[in-house]
XYZ file of C-alpha atoms in Angstrom:
695
model
C 0.000 0.000 0.000
C 1.217 3.545 -0.728
C 2.431 5.349 2.358
C 3.581 8.819 3.338
C 5.840 9.982 6.130
C 6.432 13.514 7.299
C 3.824 15.127 5.023
C 1.967 16.803 7.834
C 4.857 18.991 8.905
C 4.618 21.542 6.118
C 2.243 24.368 5.330
C -0.283 23.217 2.753
C -2.118 25.860 0.808
C -4.119 26.402 -2.358
C -2.963 28.820 -5.027
C -3.617 29.162 -8.726
C -1.181 27.547 -11.113
C 0.698 30.708 -12.026
C 1.305 31.858 -8.473
C 2.554 28.349 -7.751
C 4.959 28.653 -10.667
C 6.546 31.857 -9.380
C 6.584 30.706 -5.763
C 8.318 27.513 -6.834
C 10.750 29.514 -8.940
C 11.677 31.690 -5.958
C 12.228 28.575 -3.869
C 14.377 27.209 -6.670
C 16.561 30.313 -6.608
C 16.638 30.933 -2.848
C 17.085 27.541 -1.180
C 20.660 26.271 -0.784
C 19.514 22.964 -2.210
C 19.336 24.570 -5.630
C 22.446 26.710 -5.550
C 23.607 24.220 -8.151
C 21.112 22.530 -10.432
C 23.347 19.497 -10.429
C 21.763 18.814 -7.048
C 23.098 18.229 -3.610
C 21.813 15.190 -1.809
C 20.414 13.826 1.396
C 23.719 13.067 2.980
C 23.413 9.492 1.734
C 25.671 9.140 -1.295
C 23.807 5.998 -2.342
C 20.569 7.937 -2.924
C 20.405 9.635 -6.328
C 19.305 13.259 -6.224
C 17.578 15.436 -8.804
C 16.104 18.915 -8.554
C 12.812 17.653 -10.059
C 11.160 14.256 -10.422
C 7.997 13.948 -12.509
C 5.569 11.090 -11.865
C 3.583 10.154 -14.966
C 4.733 9.901 -18.590
C 1.567 11.163 -20.223
C 1.503 14.313 -22.384
C 1.704 16.660 -19.367
C 4.636 14.850 -17.765
C 6.549 14.569 -21.041
C 6.055 18.238 -21.941
C 7.189 19.256 -18.446
C 10.329 17.138 -18.762
C 11.150 18.769 -22.098
C 10.655 22.319 -20.815
C 12.588 21.775 -17.592
C 15.504 20.329 -19.524
C 15.304 23.190 -22.009
C 15.566 25.663 -19.106
C 18.592 23.839 -17.675
C 16.840 22.060 -14.789
C 17.739 18.396 -14.406
C 14.814 15.988 -14.087
C 13.630 12.413 -14.520
C 10.228 10.781 -15.106
C 8.690 7.807 -13.290
C 5.979 5.822 -15.102
C 4.272 2.867 -13.428
C 3.405 1.095 -16.701
C 6.082 -0.845 -18.556
C 4.820 0.389 -21.936
C 2.879 3.334 -23.307
C -0.802 2.677 -23.909
C -2.090 2.515 -27.467
C -5.687 2.964 -26.288
C -6.811 6.357 -27.695
C -8.048 8.752 -25.028
C -8.233 12.520 -25.449
C -8.201 13.600 -29.090
C -9.244 17.260 -29.421
C -6.625 19.954 -28.767
C -8.002 23.448 -28.285
C -6.427 26.782 -29.239
C -4.859 27.591 -25.878
C -3.279 24.153 -25.574
C -1.852 24.419 -29.079
C -0.462 27.833 -28.156
C 0.737 26.375 -24.892
C -0.187 27.228 -21.328
C 3.461 28.036 -20.618
C 6.022 29.277 -23.154
C 3.634 28.553 -26.074
C 4.866 24.991 -25.782
C 3.190 23.338 -28.740
C 4.268 26.043 -31.175
C 7.779 26.409 -29.816
C 8.522 22.883 -28.656
C 10.747 22.134 -31.653
C 7.873 22.502 -34.105
C 5.474 20.160 -32.324
C 2.384 22.146 -33.361
C 3.417 21.909 -36.986
C 3.903 18.150 -36.638
C 0.389 17.851 -35.188
C -1.170 19.970 -37.947
C 0.528 17.899 -40.653
C -0.317 14.546 -39.037
C -3.977 15.091 -38.099
C -6.838 13.965 -40.411
C -8.252 16.516 -42.890
C -10.692 18.854 -41.123
C -13.598 17.865 -43.379
C -13.457 14.393 -41.836
C -13.919 15.613 -38.251
C -15.743 18.923 -38.217
C -19.179 17.460 -37.404
C -21.045 15.795 -34.548
C -23.699 13.452 -35.947
C -26.841 12.311 -34.074
C -28.397 9.199 -35.544
C -30.319 5.981 -34.907
C -27.431 3.995 -36.413
C -24.384 4.833 -38.490
C -26.287 3.748 -41.582
C -29.771 4.688 -40.350
C -31.722 7.894 -39.904
C -29.753 11.061 -39.120
C -31.596 12.905 -36.373
C -29.413 15.974 -36.785
C -25.826 17.166 -37.021
C -23.688 20.096 -35.905
C -20.822 21.556 -37.911
C -18.473 22.876 -35.241
C -16.246 24.675 -37.723
C -18.924 27.060 -39.033
C -19.844 30.437 -37.644
C -23.206 30.326 -35.849
C -26.068 31.647 -37.924
C -24.082 31.592 -41.187
C -24.439 29.249 -44.121
C -21.046 30.010 -45.673
C -17.722 28.443 -44.786
C -16.661 30.953 -42.105
C -14.832 28.839 -39.538
C -15.136 29.313 -35.790
C -12.095 27.078 -35.624
C -10.175 30.146 -36.829
C -8.284 28.388 -39.602
C -7.524 31.854 -40.949
C -5.707 32.440 -37.628
C -7.325 35.744 -36.781
C -7.696 35.273 -33.006
C -4.836 32.819 -32.527
C -1.609 31.985 -34.381
C -2.531 28.305 -34.330
C -5.724 26.364 -34.954
C -7.464 23.620 -32.998
C -6.522 20.045 -33.803
C -7.961 16.528 -33.822
C -5.054 14.309 -32.795
C -5.200 11.252 -30.540
C -3.321 11.295 -27.233
C -1.252 8.186 -27.944
C -0.012 9.752 -31.178
C 0.861 12.934 -29.312
C 2.884 10.869 -26.826
C 4.784 9.333 -29.763
C 5.682 12.801 -31.071
C 6.772 13.975 -27.616
C 9.003 10.929 -27.150
C 10.733 11.745 -30.446
C 11.311 15.320 -29.281
C 12.727 14.045 -25.981
C 14.955 11.552 -27.769
C 16.373 14.493 -29.695
C 17.591 16.155 -26.479
C 19.090 12.989 -25.012
C 16.250 11.393 -23.014
C 16.256 7.608 -22.650
C 13.353 5.270 -21.919
C 14.485 2.540 -19.493
C 12.918 -0.609 -18.067
C 13.937 -1.868 -14.589
C 16.225 -4.465 -16.143
C 18.071 -1.785 -18.106
C 19.428 -0.078 -15.001
C 19.445 -2.834 -12.376
C 18.553 -2.558 -8.704
C 21.667 -0.722 -7.498
C 21.310 2.972 -6.786
C 24.971 3.808 -6.287
C 26.382 5.859 -9.149
C 22.998 5.741 -10.878
C 22.504 8.690 -13.228
C 18.796 9.479 -13.446
C 18.959 12.725 -15.368
C 17.068 12.555 -18.689
C 15.644 9.133 -17.889
C 12.044 7.932 -18.280
C 11.916 5.023 -15.830
C 9.160 2.672 -17.037
C 7.661 0.169 -14.604
C 8.441 2.429 -11.618
C 5.499 3.330 -9.383
C 5.734 6.080 -6.767
C 4.837 4.052 -3.669
C 5.951 6.405 -0.875
C 7.034 9.985 -0.284
C 8.829 11.386 2.747
C 9.368 15.061 3.465
C 13.015 15.755 4.360
C 14.808 18.927 5.433
C 15.692 19.755 1.847
C 13.218 17.988 -0.371
C 11.241 14.785 -0.940
C 12.511 11.223 -0.583
C 10.628 9.012 -3.059
C 10.156 5.275 -2.857
C 9.787 3.907 -6.404
C 8.577 0.300 -6.605
C 9.510 -1.865 -9.575
C 9.427 -5.509 -10.594
C 12.689 -7.084 -11.640
C 12.818 -10.767 -12.534
C 9.467 -11.370 -10.816
C 10.536 -9.779 -7.543
C 9.219 -6.452 -6.235
C 11.931 -4.014 -5.199
C 12.079 -0.342 -4.214
C 14.435 2.332 -5.414
C 15.001 5.476 -3.311
C 15.284 8.791 -5.139
C 15.662 12.219 -3.574
C 14.395 15.374 -5.264
C 13.760 19.028 -4.538
C 10.312 19.055 -6.156
C 7.939 16.218 -7.010
C 5.486 16.935 -9.827
C 2.409 14.704 -9.853
C 1.378 14.255 -13.485
C 0.026 10.754 -12.927
C -3.537 11.250 -14.076
C -7.035 11.238 -12.625
C -6.287 8.401 -10.166
C -3.109 10.118 -8.999
C -1.018 8.206 -6.467
C 0.978 11.368 -5.777
C -2.216 13.203 -4.842
C -3.147 10.386 -2.465
C 0.305 10.291 -0.880
C 0.253 14.066 -0.387
C -3.099 13.772 1.414
C -4.865 16.105 -1.023
C -8.599 15.476 -1.370
C -10.910 16.029 -4.316
C -14.066 18.161 -4.294
C -17.010 17.877 -6.661
C -19.313 15.228 -8.109
C -18.348 11.560 -8.290
C -19.664 8.614 -10.301
C -21.650 10.600 -12.847
C -21.537 7.670 -15.272
C -19.791 4.326 -15.705
C -18.687 3.523 -19.228
C -16.890 0.909 -21.267
C -14.350 2.214 -23.775
C -13.892 -0.127 -26.760
C -10.905 0.542 -29.010
C -11.335 -1.097 -32.402
C -10.298 -0.845 -36.035
C -12.345 -1.243 -39.191
C -11.205 0.056 -42.566
C -14.631 -0.865 -43.968
C -16.373 1.408 -41.482
C -13.776 4.157 -41.913
C -14.210 4.219 -45.705
C -17.999 4.156 -45.391
C -18.150 7.076 -42.953
C -15.551 9.099 -44.898
C -17.716 8.754 -47.985
C -21.259 8.908 -46.577
C -21.272 10.874 -43.302
C -17.875 12.047 -42.005
C -17.699 13.289 -38.426
C -15.750 13.279 -35.172
C -18.435 12.075 -32.754
C -21.505 9.967 -33.516
C -24.262 9.868 -30.884
C -26.195 6.694 -31.620
C -29.548 5.741 -30.061
C -31.697 2.832 -31.212
C -33.862 0.171 -29.531
C -30.967 -2.299 -29.497
C -28.064 -0.194 -28.265
C -26.883 3.218 -27.138
C -23.354 4.515 -27.545
C -21.040 7.259 -28.696
C -18.537 6.537 -31.431
C -15.371 8.625 -31.481
C -13.771 8.613 -34.932
C -10.116 9.039 -34.063
C -8.973 8.506 -37.635
C -11.450 7.696 -40.423
C -8.687 7.354 -43.014
C -7.116 4.488 -41.052
C -10.337 3.121 -39.546
C -9.484 3.774 -35.883
C -12.393 4.194 -33.438
C -13.313 4.212 -29.784
C -16.862 3.293 -28.776
C -18.149 4.563 -25.414
C -20.930 2.398 -23.949
C -22.752 3.275 -20.696
C -23.394 0.468 -18.206
C -25.218 0.216 -14.870
C -24.001 -1.954 -11.975
C -25.102 -4.202 -10.359
C -27.336 -5.335 -13.248
C -24.454 -4.817 -15.647
C -20.788 -5.295 -14.853
C -17.683 -4.490 -16.840
C -16.883 -8.206 -17.053
C -20.061 -8.672 -19.121
C -18.473 -6.778 -22.011
C -16.407 -9.478 -23.667
C -14.879 -9.043 -27.122
C -17.814 -10.932 -28.657
C -20.409 -8.800 -26.855
C -18.647 -5.598 -27.912
C -18.518 -6.770 -31.527
C -22.273 -7.435 -31.401
C -22.923 -3.951 -29.998
C -20.772 -2.415 -32.748
C -22.854 -4.159 -35.411
C -26.105 -2.934 -33.794
C -24.858 0.627 -33.755
C -23.420 0.509 -37.282
C -26.577 -0.993 -38.781
C -24.654 -3.490 -40.909
C -21.753 -5.834 -40.276
C -18.312 -4.597 -41.325
C -16.143 -7.489 -42.428
C -12.969 -6.400 -40.650
C -13.905 -5.267 -37.130
C -10.906 -5.875 -34.865
C -11.423 -5.133 -31.163
C -8.026 -4.116 -29.811
C -8.752 -3.175 -26.214
C -11.642 -2.850 -23.748
C -11.362 -0.603 -20.700
C -13.772 0.629 -18.031
C -13.836 4.208 -16.811
C -15.929 6.335 -14.504
C -16.919 9.914 -15.242
C -16.305 12.380 -12.406
C -16.375 16.169 -12.099
C -13.869 16.990 -9.361
C -11.031 19.363 -8.627
C -8.255 19.017 -6.039
C -8.759 21.112 -2.897
C -5.226 22.446 -3.462
C -2.534 21.953 -6.056
C 0.517 22.154 -3.785
C 1.398 20.166 -0.666
C 4.167 18.903 1.589
C 5.872 22.222 2.372
C 5.380 23.340 -1.251
C 7.504 20.414 -2.466
C 4.725 18.434 -4.243
C 2.825 20.038 -7.110
C -0.170 18.490 -8.893
C -0.501 19.097 -12.625
C -2.886 17.979 -15.356
C -5.557 15.396 -14.524
C -3.966 14.775 -11.136
C -5.431 18.157 -10.143
C -8.833 17.672 -11.770
C -11.020 15.098 -13.477
C -14.058 16.085 -15.447
C -16.576 15.054 -18.130
C -15.151 15.106 -21.671
C -16.872 18.330 -22.744
C -14.994 21.173 -24.343
C -11.451 19.844 -24.393
C -10.464 21.857 -21.318
C -7.054 21.125 -19.968
C -6.388 23.056 -16.814
C -7.635 25.024 -13.829
C -10.721 24.659 -11.709
C -12.713 27.005 -13.935
C -12.539 24.412 -16.684
C -13.951 21.770 -14.350
C -16.821 24.147 -13.524
C -17.409 24.732 -17.225
C -17.429 20.974 -17.954
C -19.969 20.368 -15.203
C -22.091 23.221 -16.492
C -22.122 21.767 -19.984
C -23.126 18.346 -18.693
C -25.931 19.638 -16.462
C -27.900 19.891 -19.672
C -28.123 16.101 -19.783
C -29.421 13.402 -17.524
C -26.649 11.395 -15.831
C -28.965 8.346 -15.986
C -27.840 7.516 -19.515
C -24.846 8.382 -21.610
C -23.714 11.912 -20.840
C -22.951 12.378 -24.488
C -25.750 13.914 -26.522
C -28.602 12.728 -24.308
C -30.458 15.950 -25.036
C -31.489 14.242 -28.270
C -33.183 11.418 -26.420
C -34.766 13.729 -23.871
C -36.147 15.886 -26.635
C -37.572 12.833 -28.346
C -39.210 11.691 -25.122
C -40.646 15.175 -24.586
C -39.800 15.358 -20.898
C -38.178 18.410 -19.284
C -34.515 17.934 -18.424
C -35.223 18.824 -14.796
C -37.625 15.884 -14.494
C -35.110 13.475 -16.030
C -32.404 14.610 -13.614
C -34.844 14.315 -10.696
C -35.705 10.736 -11.703
C -32.031 9.823 -11.836
C -31.133 11.458 -8.513
C -34.148 9.887 -6.796
C -33.276 6.453 -8.130
C -29.737 6.764 -6.754
C -30.898 7.997 -3.377
C -33.427 5.183 -3.026
C -31.083 2.524 -4.413
C -33.564 1.633 -7.159
C -30.849 0.041 -9.220
C -33.243 -1.041 -11.967
C -34.414 2.511 -12.618
C -31.506 3.545 -14.877
C -31.930 0.446 -17.029
C -35.694 0.918 -17.261
C -35.176 4.558 -18.155
C -32.638 3.603 -20.814
C -34.991 1.041 -22.346
C -37.813 3.576 -22.467
C -35.555 6.114 -24.142
C -34.431 3.526 -26.688
C -38.050 2.862 -27.608
C -38.659 6.572 -28.064
C -35.960 6.798 -30.758
C -37.152 3.832 -32.793
C -37.701 4.518 -36.499
C -41.377 3.708 -35.985
C -41.910 6.624 -33.614
C -39.196 9.070 -34.673
C -39.821 9.724 -38.357
C -41.142 12.560 -40.504
C -44.324 10.699 -41.490
C -45.381 10.401 -37.859
C -46.850 13.808 -36.793
C -45.463 13.485 -33.269
C -42.130 12.257 -34.586
C -41.949 15.121 -37.064
C -42.612 17.620 -34.283
C -39.924 16.077 -32.098
C -37.378 16.104 -34.913
C -38.130 19.759 -35.596
C -37.555 20.610 -31.936
C -34.365 18.580 -31.921
C -32.982 20.382 -34.971
C -33.891 23.689 -33.389
C -31.771 22.757 -30.358
C -28.849 21.863 -32.623
C -29.198 24.999 -34.753
C -29.289 27.217 -31.660
C -26.041 25.734 -30.397
C -27.602 24.248 -27.252
C -26.180 20.770 -27.745
C -22.757 19.482 -26.714
C -20.175 21.937 -28.038
C -16.634 21.334 -29.217
C -15.149 24.783 -28.699
C -15.482 27.442 -26.025
C -13.222 30.326 -27.142
C -14.585 32.685 -24.469
C -13.388 30.327 -21.731
C -10.368 28.991 -23.606
C -8.672 32.076 -25.035
C -10.631 34.561 -22.924
C -9.947 33.052 -19.501
C -8.677 35.705 -17.099
C -6.818 35.259 -13.798
C -8.056 37.544 -11.039
C -5.492 36.609 -8.361
C -1.895 35.477 -8.227
C 1.146 36.741 -10.095
C -0.417 39.985 -11.269
C -1.285 43.515 -10.166
C -5.049 43.606 -9.680
C -6.740 46.366 -11.597
C -8.903 49.099 -10.107
C -11.971 47.744 -8.313
C -14.118 49.761 -10.715
C -13.055 47.363 -13.446
C -15.422 44.508 -14.209
C -14.453 41.026 -13.064
C -14.103 38.044 -15.370
C -17.487 36.686 -14.257
C -19.156 40.063 -14.815
C -17.641 40.290 -18.270
C -18.914 36.793 -19.056
C -22.447 37.719 -17.957
C -22.247 40.966 -19.894
C -21.590 38.998 -23.043
C -23.874 36.082 -22.153
C -25.659 36.270 -25.473
C -22.301 35.794 -27.158
C -20.902 33.506 -24.485
C -18.779 31.505 -26.924
C -17.260 34.554 -28.593
C -13.718 35.480 -27.643
C -13.330 39.196 -26.932
C -9.673 40.351 -26.871
C -8.768 42.070 -23.609
C -5.647 43.714 -22.183
C -6.889 43.581 -18.584
C -4.485 42.168 -15.995
C -4.777 38.380 -15.917
C -5.908 38.062 -19.553
C -4.064 36.198 -22.280
C -2.073 38.532 -24.496
C -4.277 39.210 -27.562
C -2.942 37.923 -30.863
C -2.197 40.064 -33.909
C 0.320 39.602 -36.674
C 3.487 41.723 -36.443
C 6.559 42.323 -38.591
C 10.048 43.012 -37.244
C 11.556 46.364 -38.234
C 15.067 46.958 -39.585
C 15.563 43.412 -40.680
C 15.578 41.938 -44.153
C 13.089 39.289 -43.033
C 9.659 40.058 -44.470
C 7.940 37.296 -42.487
C 5.157 37.951 -39.985
C 4.689 36.519 -36.496
C 2.247 36.729 -33.610
C 2.318 39.111 -30.655
C 2.482 35.876 -28.637
C 5.932 35.343 -30.143
C 7.069 38.492 -28.358
C 7.107 36.265 -25.257
C 10.228 34.127 -25.333
C 9.877 30.391 -25.570
C 13.543 29.800 -24.797
C 13.623 31.144 -21.230
C 11.250 32.551 -18.588
C 11.213 36.208 -19.581
C 8.911 39.181 -18.975
C 7.978 41.429 -21.876
C 6.933 45.078 -21.543
C 4.838 46.178 -24.523
C 4.796 49.907 -25.272
C 4.066 52.346 -28.089
C 6.876 54.735 -29.156
C 5.891 57.570 -26.778
C 8.157 59.621 -24.480
C 6.428 58.638 -21.201
C 6.362 54.963 -22.219
C 10.087 54.971 -23.006
C 10.750 56.470 -19.568
C 8.853 53.637 -17.902
C 10.663 51.100 -20.102
C 14.074 52.412 -18.977
C 13.049 52.058 -15.329
C 11.823 48.520 -16.043
C 15.113 47.481 -17.640
C 17.179 49.056 -14.849
C 15.320 47.330 -12.013
C 15.080 44.027 -13.908
C 18.880 44.096 -14.165
C 19.143 44.644 -10.411
C 16.856 41.649 -9.802
C 18.564 39.528 -12.484
C 15.083 39.037 -13.930
C 15.053 38.458 -17.727
C 12.975 41.255 -19.263
C 12.738 42.802 -22.708
C 10.932 45.778 -24.214
C 8.647 45.357 -27.235
C 7.867 48.589 -29.077
C 4.794 48.307 -31.315
C 4.806 50.829 -34.190
C 1.836 51.622 -36.447
C 1.601 49.943 -39.829
C 3.690 51.805 -42.414
C 6.404 52.983 -40.039
C 9.822 53.374 -41.670
C 13.192 52.436 -40.276
C 14.487 56.008 -40.145
C 11.672 56.968 -37.797
C 11.951 53.822 -35.706
C 15.613 54.441 -34.873
C 14.281 56.572 -32.032
C 14.062 53.410 -29.890
C 17.828 53.043 -30.061
C 18.477 56.496 -28.621
C 15.676 56.198 -26.058
C 16.730 52.785 -24.692
C 20.551 52.971 -24.872
C 22.592 51.358 -23.296
C 20.185 48.428 -23.183
C 19.896 46.156 -26.202
C 17.176 43.794 -25.009
C 14.378 45.414 -26.966
C 12.636 44.813 -30.293
C 10.767 47.150 -32.645
C 7.813 45.626 -34.484
C 5.201 46.923 -36.889
C 1.503 46.083 -36.776
C -0.029 44.013 -39.570
C -3.708 44.546 -38.701
C -6.620 42.898 -40.472
C -10.037 44.440 -40.969
C -12.102 45.594 -39.193
C -9.497 46.753 -36.593
C -6.918 49.438 -37.390
C -4.374 48.691 -34.667
C -3.456 46.251 -31.923
C -4.233 48.869 -29.251
C -7.703 49.419 -30.715
C -8.346 45.684 -30.813
C -7.406 45.492 -27.112
C -9.826 48.362 -26.379
C -7.032 50.572 -24.985
C -5.005 53.568 -26.157
C -1.405 53.633 -27.308
C -0.507 55.411 -24.038
C -0.912 52.058 -22.289
C 2.033 49.946 -21.164
C 1.540 46.221 -20.634
C 3.760 43.832 -18.685
C 3.390 40.258 -19.951
C 4.377 37.197 -17.905
C 6.337 34.270 -19.375
C 3.049 32.343 -19.719
C 1.702 35.037 -22.101
C -0.832 36.354 -19.554
C -0.829 40.045 -18.687
C 0.646 40.832 -15.267
C 0.080 44.594 -15.212
C -1.372 47.393 -17.297
C -1.296 51.153 -16.794
C -1.263 54.465 -18.678
C 2.284 55.793 -18.976
C 1.170 59.420 -18.598
C -0.348 58.576 -15.194
C 2.929 57.345 -13.678
C 4.657 60.122 -11.714
C 7.613 58.111 -10.369
C 8.576 55.363 -12.829
C 11.259 53.826 -10.572
C 8.948 53.434 -7.549
C 6.087 52.149 -9.684
C 8.196 49.438 -11.316
C 9.511 48.261 -7.926
C 5.941 48.069 -6.621
C 4.809 46.108 -9.678
C 7.594 43.512 -9.498
C 7.018 43.097 -5.745
C 3.347 42.256 -6.361
C 3.864 40.095 -9.445
C 6.618 38.044 -7.798
C 4.474 37.761 -4.638
C 7.357 39.042 -2.499
C 6.719 39.398 1.229
C 8.579 42.736 1.397
C 8.732 45.501 -1.250
C 11.757 45.767 -3.541
C 13.991 48.628 -2.398
């Protein structure tokens, strides 16, 4: 059994992810343990030491290992499985993830975003959700998630023209993403090792740049200068434990995180929303048929014989995952043998493909929970990714508690008594209010009426039979019309949420809070409730830096790049964005001076209007001498906006300090600052969460 020793001695607290990043960075710089990133030790020379150990070799853990190594911090990865799963899981990557939550990782991680864009299926094969009675039967309705609402033309909300983001969304299976990440890691010297590759001895063991497969984090102990990890592994049929000491332990080990359990961090939210069976199978016959007849990403299938959701991971290669709801104790996971799953596939397809090959069958339980805190054990253990939250698969959200709240909100539209995916179709067909369906389900759970979910499912299956639900039947025609109205109005399960994805705004943490007269993120969301999915660029503190194309001045390079590229992907660096105005230059000089004192990487980005010429721009050189860490860029605006400042709803007198994660830390008007030196010291004190002001 996993165990923990010494975890109760530290101060445990909850902070947002960004504040945790800067607090951890200060610890990294201040504590003697990290005076050298080569590591110190525990006093026991036989125990290997690393500044950082990551538990979990999924996408989050692998990206973290790449970035840490890129920034010169030695690390290793522990993965309890002896091989990487080929069972497809997550498959939709939203804009903000493609940009990267930190350092624009997918764009700047050695071209990873480009690899994803080139490797994913053509968008016309995955732009739709299809609701049907079978894959070859009646189509109840469909939603094209790449079209602008209310428009019949081909205007994409996926932003393939890259107006609101420098990178588009993607449909790319998680196991394929892991393959790409492993190639990137191999390119910087990482090795994947099994227990037999390194033996049981720990003396002289070099763990840096190692992914240790078959190693499960079984214990953690808080020491005076870090965390002592017990890593269990099986060698030659015998369980052994390897001790590893680290400064920070990052738990990236998924929804059932062992690290979270060992750190004593509890989850809050809703549990056991739905039990499902995930069936991974291949069929080129089915892939060719759907590519030709009704391409789509998700197929919500309801008929009298079966209910399920088919995820088309790759139609061109016939790779699918079928999600089937089941209800213990009447149904158990063990009931879903390969033969049974093949029979269900045939019922949902409507004909029998000749080449169905079931590759894997896994159970999973849908929850909607978030960790009560992300950091524990004297700030030495940090939860990341699904270890910090687990939620229904709605919206492709990847981080922060707000995304869990959004996922729950999206799923409240459906009854947990059946499949969470697209049940609004069935409820519409049955003509019962959603509130009544939810009440039936909750009552059945409270009263332990275990048969109720199955009975409800059977009744819903009857309601979507071709006999009842067809255009010739007056009642069926009316129900179909109402259903299509729901789909047309965008009230069904959505694929993208740009307002929450690109428009998410921090209100606390590593930032200078704006005047209380300013509207909060929640107030802004309510203000634009009628356009809740529309992203509105904002330069308020805590917001993501708005994207616009720019061109570098006094270079021969005619290429354009995003404002997000003004934030370095090579090192943690602040960027101060200004217009070429006297007061703004004065503030920039104070920023560079104090950043030098703090040894804090900072650069100045001067945005000039479109059409500026080099002779005029040379003013930056005289204004910012002797510093050279600045860049002059020219706007390349697109209609209907005339400038980046206008798009951000601010004037060119504004100055904006951007954090290394591309979120805005501070904004002010340069002509309102009376003492630039004092103001900059105050700002850095607040952004770095320092306990005493910078003198």
